[in-house]
Amino acid sequence: MKDKLIFVTGGGSGLGLELVRLAWGRGYRVICTGRRGAQDLPDDFPDIPYLCCDMSSQHGAQQAADWALAQSGGRIDCALLNAAAGYFRPLVAETAASITDVMALNLEANMILTHRLAPALDGGTLALIGSVARKGAAGMPVYASSKGALDGFGRALAEEWRGRVRVRVLHPGPTATGMSARAGRKPDFADRVFLSPRAMAHCVLDAALARKGADRQVISYGRVLFHPARLLRRGGT
């Protein structure tokens, strides 16, 4: 599989980090971007090309796309666009700047990346990582809106690119990535049912790489809990 290249955004932490570890462990060539500086990555981070950049700006998204194209030699078999951010707070507590930043990273950056990577993805797969929050999540309306818009973008692109590029919009259920705490949500009983990032990564990667499958898929409890990798190892992986 070393001739197959996977590009991951948001690969420095959370679900993105697990996707990087898993894809690399399966034998794929992997390149990724993230906000963390290289010096702040975990000690067990794979020895792969990594770009530290902030894609909430147009320049950052373009930089990430150009870097990925240069690293790939013009061929990307699967792009996992996972980078995202959000805040757990009511709309009245948001600021114009925070709204702009969340929409820029969660939606506009993915559009820019997809636009620039299109030639390299021909015959491959584009996987947009959404969220079950896309249907509406009280307490984080901006984040939910960004994921709803991303879902619409993916649906349109799946039709536009059908027969040329597989487009998958994958919506993970609640996952214990630490994003919830960073977003300002206070821990409560619901945290007990958050899914393992490693187990979620197995399902997301499988869905992205499958030759056949629905354009839009929700990846939540049943699918994760009964994944073969989890059943083979007590506690899930």
mmCIF file of C-alpha atoms in Angstrom:
data_model
loop_
_atom_site.group_PDB
_atom_site.id
_atom_site.type_symbol
_atom_site.label_atom_id
_atom_site.label_comp_id
_atom_site.label_asym_id
_atom_site.label_seq_id
_atom_site.Cartn_x
_atom_site.Cartn_y
_atom_site.Cartn_z
ATOM 1 C CA MET A 1 0.000 0.000 0.000
ATOM 2 C CA LYS A 2 3.032 2.285 0.117
ATOM 3 C CA ASP A 3 2.111 3.496 -3.361
ATOM 4 C CA LYS A 4 -1.268 4.757 -2.067
ATOM 5 C CA LEU A 5 -1.203 8.252 -0.583
ATOM 6 C CA ILE A 6 -3.584 9.580 2.066
ATOM 7 C CA PHE A 7 -3.703 13.278 2.957
ATOM 8 C CA VAL A 8 -5.148 14.196 6.362
ATOM 9 C CA THR A 9 -5.942 17.674 7.666
ATOM 10 C CA GLY A 10 -6.188 18.305 11.392
ATOM 11 C CA GLY A 11 -3.799 15.401 11.903
ATOM 12 C CA GLY A 12 -2.015 16.756 14.968
ATOM 13 C CA SER A 13 -4.658 15.831 17.535
ATOM 14 C CA GLY A 14 -7.984 14.118 18.164
ATOM 15 C CA LEU A 15 -9.624 12.059 15.439
ATOM 16 C CA GLY A 16 -7.176 13.329 12.823
ATOM 17 C CA LEU A 17 -4.224 12.050 14.831
ATOM 18 C CA GLU A 18 -5.831 8.610 15.122
ATOM 19 C CA LEU A 19 -6.541 8.590 11.391
ATOM 20 C CA VAL A 20 -2.879 9.358 10.712
ATOM 21 C CA ARG A 21 -1.655 6.628 13.063
ATOM 22 C CA LEU A 22 -4.094 4.087 11.669
ATOM 23 C CA ALA A 23 -3.487 4.796 7.975
ATOM 24 C CA TRP A 24 0.271 4.752 8.495
ATOM 25 C CA GLY A 25 0.001 1.530 10.505
ATOM 26 C CA ARG A 26 -1.936 -0.071 7.659
ATOM 27 C CA GLY A 27 0.916 0.657 5.295
ATOM 28 C CA TYR A 28 -0.291 3.734 3.431
ATOM 29 C CA ARG A 29 1.863 6.717 2.604
ATOM 30 C CA VAL A 30 0.512 9.548 4.742
ATOM 31 C CA ILE A 31 1.003 13.304 4.721
ATOM 32 C CA CYS A 32 -0.849 15.652 7.025
ATOM 33 C CA THR A 33 -1.348 19.160 8.283
ATOM 34 C CA GLY A 34 -2.259 20.472 11.720
ATOM 35 C CA ARG A 35 -2.158 23.517 13.960
ATOM 36 C CA ARG A 36 0.315 22.002 16.408
ATOM 37 C CA GLY A 37 3.966 22.833 15.935
ATOM 38 C CA ALA A 38 6.081 19.808 15.019
ATOM 39 C CA GLN A 39 7.777 20.061 18.413
ATOM 40 C CA ASP A 40 4.406 19.633 20.152
ATOM 41 C CA LEU A 41 3.369 16.436 18.385
ATOM 42 C CA PRO A 42 3.193 13.215 20.444
ATOM 43 C CA ASP A 43 6.409 11.234 20.754
ATOM 44 C CA ASP A 44 4.858 8.340 18.833
ATOM 45 C CA PHE A 45 3.783 10.505 15.898
ATOM 46 C CA PRO A 46 4.732 8.682 12.673
ATOM 47 C CA ASP A 47 7.771 9.830 10.716
ATOM 48 C CA ILE A 48 5.791 11.403 7.887
ATOM 49 C CA PRO A 49 5.667 14.770 6.112
ATOM 50 C CA TYR A 50 3.845 17.268 8.335
ATOM 51 C CA LEU A 51 2.921 20.913 7.778
ATOM 52 C CA CYS A 52 1.991 23.220 10.641
ATOM 53 C CA CYS A 53 -0.512 25.755 9.354
ATOM 54 C CA ASP A 54 -3.711 27.570 10.292
ATOM 55 C CA MET A 55 -6.321 26.957 7.617
ATOM 56 C CA SER A 56 -8.830 29.406 9.045
ATOM 57 C CA SER A 57 -7.280 31.933 6.650
ATOM 58 C CA GLN A 58 -7.506 31.732 2.873
ATOM 59 C CA HIS A 59 -3.730 31.893 2.690
ATOM 60 C CA GLY A 60 -3.371 28.975 5.102
ATOM 61 C CA ALA A 61 -5.802 26.794 3.133
ATOM 62 C CA GLN A 62 -4.032 27.569 -0.127
ATOM 63 C CA GLN A 63 -0.666 26.892 1.500
ATOM 64 C CA ALA A 64 -1.885 23.500 2.733
ATOM 65 C CA ALA A 65 -3.211 22.551 -0.701
ATOM 66 C CA ASP A 66 -0.043 23.583 -2.520
ATOM 67 C CA TRP A 67 2.104 21.745 0.019
ATOM 68 C CA ALA A 68 0.028 18.573 -0.342
ATOM 69 C CA LEU A 69 0.285 18.718 -4.127
ATOM 70 C CA ALA A 70 4.053 19.141 -3.931
ATOM 71 C CA GLN A 71 4.418 16.260 -1.475
ATOM 72 C CA SER A 72 2.146 13.987 -3.478
ATOM 73 C CA GLY A 73 3.669 14.520 -6.877
ATOM 74 C CA GLY A 74 0.219 15.342 -8.208
ATOM 75 C CA ARG A 75 -1.611 12.179 -7.120
ATOM 76 C CA ILE A 76 -3.687 11.842 -3.928
ATOM 77 C CA ASP A 77 -5.612 8.597 -3.500
ATOM 78 C CA CYS A 78 -7.648 9.789 -0.515
ATOM 79 C CA ALA A 79 -8.011 13.213 1.093
ATOM 80 C CA LEU A 80 -9.463 13.132 4.617
ATOM 81 C CA LEU A 81 -10.449 16.733 5.329
ATOM 82 C CA ASN A 82 -10.889 16.616 9.073
ATOM 83 C CA ALA A 83 -9.647 19.946 10.485
ATOM 84 C CA ALA A 84 -12.380 21.761 12.411
ATOM 85 C CA ALA A 85 -13.091 23.989 15.387
ATOM 86 C CA GLY A 86 -16.082 25.314 17.279
ATOM 87 C CA TYR A 87 -17.370 26.719 20.548
ATOM 88 C CA PHE A 88 -20.005 25.427 22.936
ATOM 89 C CA ARG A 89 -21.886 28.616 23.666
ATOM 90 C CA PRO A 90 -25.093 30.369 22.596
ATOM 91 C CA LEU A 91 -25.106 32.630 19.577
ATOM 92 C CA VAL A 92 -25.332 35.800 21.704
ATOM 93 C CA ALA A 93 -21.971 34.887 23.272
ATOM 94 C CA GLU A 94 -20.232 34.591 19.906
ATOM 95 C CA THR A 95 -18.246 37.382 18.279
ATOM 96 C CA ALA A 96 -18.058 38.322 14.633
ATOM 97 C CA ALA A 97 -14.435 37.167 14.599
ATOM 98 C CA SER A 98 -15.165 33.765 16.127
ATOM 99 C CA ILE A 99 -18.057 33.156 13.713
ATOM 100 C CA THR A 100 -15.824 34.039 10.775
ATOM 101 C CA ASP A 101 -13.003 31.785 11.996
ATOM 102 C CA VAL A 102 -15.235 28.737 12.540
ATOM 103 C CA MET A 103 -16.967 29.055 9.178
ATOM 104 C CA ALA A 104 -13.636 29.675 7.451
ATOM 105 C CA LEU A 105 -11.995 26.556 8.888
ATOM 106 C CA ASN A 106 -14.949 24.177 8.855
ATOM 107 C CA LEU A 107 -16.355 25.124 5.460
ATOM 108 C CA GLU A 108 -14.379 27.565 3.349
ATOM 109 C CA ALA A 109 -11.004 25.880 3.874
ATOM 110 C CA ASN A 110 -12.478 22.580 2.711
ATOM 111 C CA MET A 111 -13.859 24.262 -0.402
ATOM 112 C CA ILE A 112 -10.492 25.851 -1.172
ATOM 113 C CA LEU A 113 -8.622 22.614 -0.586
ATOM 114 C CA THR A 114 -11.049 20.632 -2.720
ATOM 115 C CA HIS A 115 -10.870 23.172 -5.533
ATOM 116 C CA ARG A 116 -7.072 23.097 -5.651
ATOM 117 C CA LEU A 117 -6.708 19.351 -5.115
ATOM 118 C CA ALA A 118 -9.301 18.345 -7.713
ATOM 119 C CA PRO A 119 -6.853 17.270 -10.463
ATOM 120 C CA ALA A 120 -4.832 15.149 -8.018
ATOM 121 C CA LEU A 121 -7.962 13.401 -6.718
ATOM 122 C CA ASP A 122 -9.097 12.119 -10.110
ATOM 123 C CA GLY A 123 -9.973 8.442 -9.638
ATOM 124 C CA GLY A 124 -9.559 8.721 -5.867
ATOM 125 C CA THR A 125 -11.630 9.666 -2.847
ATOM 126 C CA LEU A 126 -12.512 12.891 -1.075
ATOM 127 C CA ALA A 127 -13.785 12.366 2.471
ATOM 128 C CA LEU A 128 -15.276 15.372 4.245
ATOM 129 C CA ILE A 129 -15.523 14.859 8.006
ATOM 130 C CA GLY A 130 -18.775 16.361 9.222
ATOM 131 C CA SER A 131 -20.656 15.794 12.465
ATOM 132 C CA VAL A 132 -24.005 14.544 13.735
ATOM 133 C CA ALA A 133 -24.357 18.132 15.024
ATOM 134 C CA ARG A 134 -25.179 19.158 11.448
ATOM 135 C CA LYS A 135 -28.891 18.633 12.149
ATOM 136 C CA GLY A 136 -28.797 21.218 14.909
ATOM 137 C CA ALA A 137 -27.034 21.264 18.258
ATOM 138 C CA ALA A 138 -28.297 23.602 20.939
ATOM 139 C CA GLY A 139 -25.445 25.498 22.506
ATOM 140 C CA MET A 140 -23.219 25.478 19.423
ATOM 141 C CA PRO A 141 -25.240 26.923 16.538
ATOM 142 C CA VAL A 142 -22.250 28.224 14.592
ATOM 143 C CA TYR A 143 -20.451 24.873 14.631
ATOM 144 C CA ALA A 144 -23.671 23.048 13.717
ATOM 145 C CA SER A 145 -24.280 25.471 10.852
ATOM 146 C CA SER A 146 -20.786 24.991 9.489
ATOM 147 C CA LYS A 147 -21.215 21.210 9.461
ATOM 148 C CA GLY A 148 -24.662 21.500 7.892
ATOM 149 C CA ALA A 149 -23.195 23.628 5.127
ATOM 150 C CA LEU A 150 -20.330 21.162 4.677
ATOM 151 C CA ASP A 151 -22.892 18.385 4.263
ATOM 152 C CA GLY A 152 -24.612 20.367 1.515
ATOM 153 C CA PHE A 153 -21.301 21.036 -0.217
ATOM 154 C CA GLY A 154 -20.441 17.342 -0.136
ATOM 155 C CA ARG A 155 -23.847 16.310 -1.506
ATOM 156 C CA ALA A 156 -23.495 18.697 -4.425
ATOM 157 C CA LEU A 157 -19.929 17.661 -5.152
ATOM 158 C CA ALA A 158 -20.791 13.960 -5.009
ATOM 159 C CA GLU A 159 -23.187 14.511 -7.904
ATOM 160 C CA GLU A 160 -20.844 16.790 -9.811
ATOM 161 C CA TRP A 161 -17.892 14.395 -9.522
ATOM 162 C CA ARG A 162 -19.763 11.087 -9.770
ATOM 163 C CA GLY A 163 -17.828 8.576 -11.860
ATOM 164 C CA ARG A 164 -14.613 10.574 -11.480
ATOM 165 C CA VAL A 165 -13.982 11.111 -7.758
ATOM 166 C CA ARG A 166 -15.750 9.319 -4.908
ATOM 167 C CA VAL A 167 -17.063 11.918 -2.479
ATOM 168 C CA ARG A 168 -17.995 10.767 1.006
ATOM 169 C CA VAL A 169 -19.420 13.002 3.727
ATOM 170 C CA LEU A 170 -18.854 11.146 6.998
ATOM 171 C CA HIS A 171 -20.629 12.300 10.151
ATOM 172 C CA PRO A 172 -19.037 10.936 13.362
ATOM 173 C CA GLY A 173 -21.079 10.672 16.534
ATOM 174 C CA PRO A 174 -19.834 12.145 19.844
ATOM 175 C CA THR A 175 -16.152 11.221 20.154
ATOM 176 C CA ALA A 176 -13.784 11.749 23.081
ATOM 177 C CA THR A 177 -11.246 13.843 21.200
ATOM 178 C CA GLY A 178 -10.965 16.676 23.719
ATOM 179 C CA MET A 179 -12.614 19.095 21.295
ATOM 180 C CA SER A 180 -15.698 19.292 23.515
ATOM 181 C CA ALA A 181 -13.640 20.575 26.442
ATOM 182 C CA ARG A 182 -11.690 22.970 24.223
ATOM 183 C CA ALA A 183 -14.986 24.270 22.879
ATOM 184 C CA GLY A 184 -16.015 25.240 26.410
ATOM 185 C CA ARG A 185 -18.500 22.488 27.193
ATOM 186 C CA LYS A 186 -18.558 21.462 30.853
ATOM 187 C CA PRO A 187 -18.186 17.700 31.472
ATOM 188 C CA ASP A 188 -21.377 15.868 32.413
ATOM 189 C CA PHE A 189 -22.898 12.377 32.355
ATOM 190 C CA ALA A 190 -22.993 12.403 28.542
ATOM 191 C CA ASP A 191 -19.193 12.129 28.446
ATOM 192 C CA ARG A 192 -19.521 8.518 29.555
ATOM 193 C CA VAL A 193 -20.956 7.530 26.205
ATOM 194 C CA PHE A 194 -18.496 9.429 24.033
ATOM 195 C CA LEU A 195 -16.827 7.056 21.588
ATOM 196 C CA SER A 196 -13.144 6.169 21.467
ATOM 197 C CA PRO A 197 -11.206 8.227 18.876
ATOM 198 C CA ARG A 198 -9.276 5.117 17.864
ATOM 199 C CA ALA A 199 -12.426 3.081 17.322
ATOM 200 C CA MET A 200 -14.024 5.968 15.418
ATOM 201 C CA ALA A 201 -10.921 6.276 13.237
ATOM 202 C CA HIS A 202 -11.251 2.621 12.192
ATOM 203 C CA CYS A 203 -14.811 3.215 10.999
ATOM 204 C CA VAL A 204 -14.078 6.551 9.318
ATOM 205 C CA LEU A 205 -11.063 5.213 7.454
ATOM 206 C CA ASP A 206 -12.915 2.086 6.345
ATOM 207 C CA ALA A 207 -15.839 4.167 5.087
ATOM 208 C CA ALA A 208 -13.533 6.540 3.226
ATOM 209 C CA LEU A 209 -11.537 3.788 1.530
ATOM 210 C CA ALA A 210 -14.425 1.449 0.659
ATOM 211 C CA ARG A 211 -14.988 1.088 -3.071
ATOM 212 C CA LYS A 212 -18.742 1.162 -2.547
ATOM 213 C CA GLY A 213 -20.884 2.999 -0.039
ATOM 214 C CA ALA A 214 -23.348 5.820 0.460
ATOM 215 C CA ASP A 215 -22.263 9.366 -0.307
ATOM 216 C CA ARG A 216 -23.344 10.461 3.192
ATOM 217 C CA GLN A 217 -22.872 8.239 6.212
ATOM 218 C CA VAL A 218 -23.450 8.645 9.941
ATOM 219 C CA ILE A 219 -20.855 6.816 12.008
ATOM 220 C CA SER A 220 -22.196 6.414 15.505
ATOM 221 C CA TYR A 221 -22.619 3.930 18.319
ATOM 222 C CA GLY A 222 -23.747 0.711 16.654
ATOM 223 C CA ARG A 223 -21.303 0.970 13.788
ATOM 224 C CA VAL A 224 -18.374 1.710 16.064
ATOM 225 C CA LEU A 225 -19.188 -0.742 18.842
ATOM 226 C CA PHE A 226 -19.565 -3.650 16.431
ATOM 227 C CA HIS A 227 -16.578 -2.887 14.233
ATOM 228 C CA PRO A 228 -14.387 -6.020 13.843
ATOM 229 C CA ALA A 229 -11.317 -4.266 15.238
ATOM 230 C CA ARG A 230 -13.196 -3.434 18.441
ATOM 231 C CA LEU A 231 -14.623 -6.934 18.819
ATOM 232 C CA LEU A 232 -11.184 -8.480 18.462
ATOM 233 C CA ARG A 233 -9.747 -6.520 21.355
ATOM 234 C CA ARG A 234 -11.464 -5.978 24.676
ATOM 235 C CA GLY A 235 -12.141 -2.292 25.262
ATOM 236 C CA GLY A 236 -11.948 -1.433 21.569
ATOM 237 C CA THR A 237 -9.139 -0.036 19.488
#
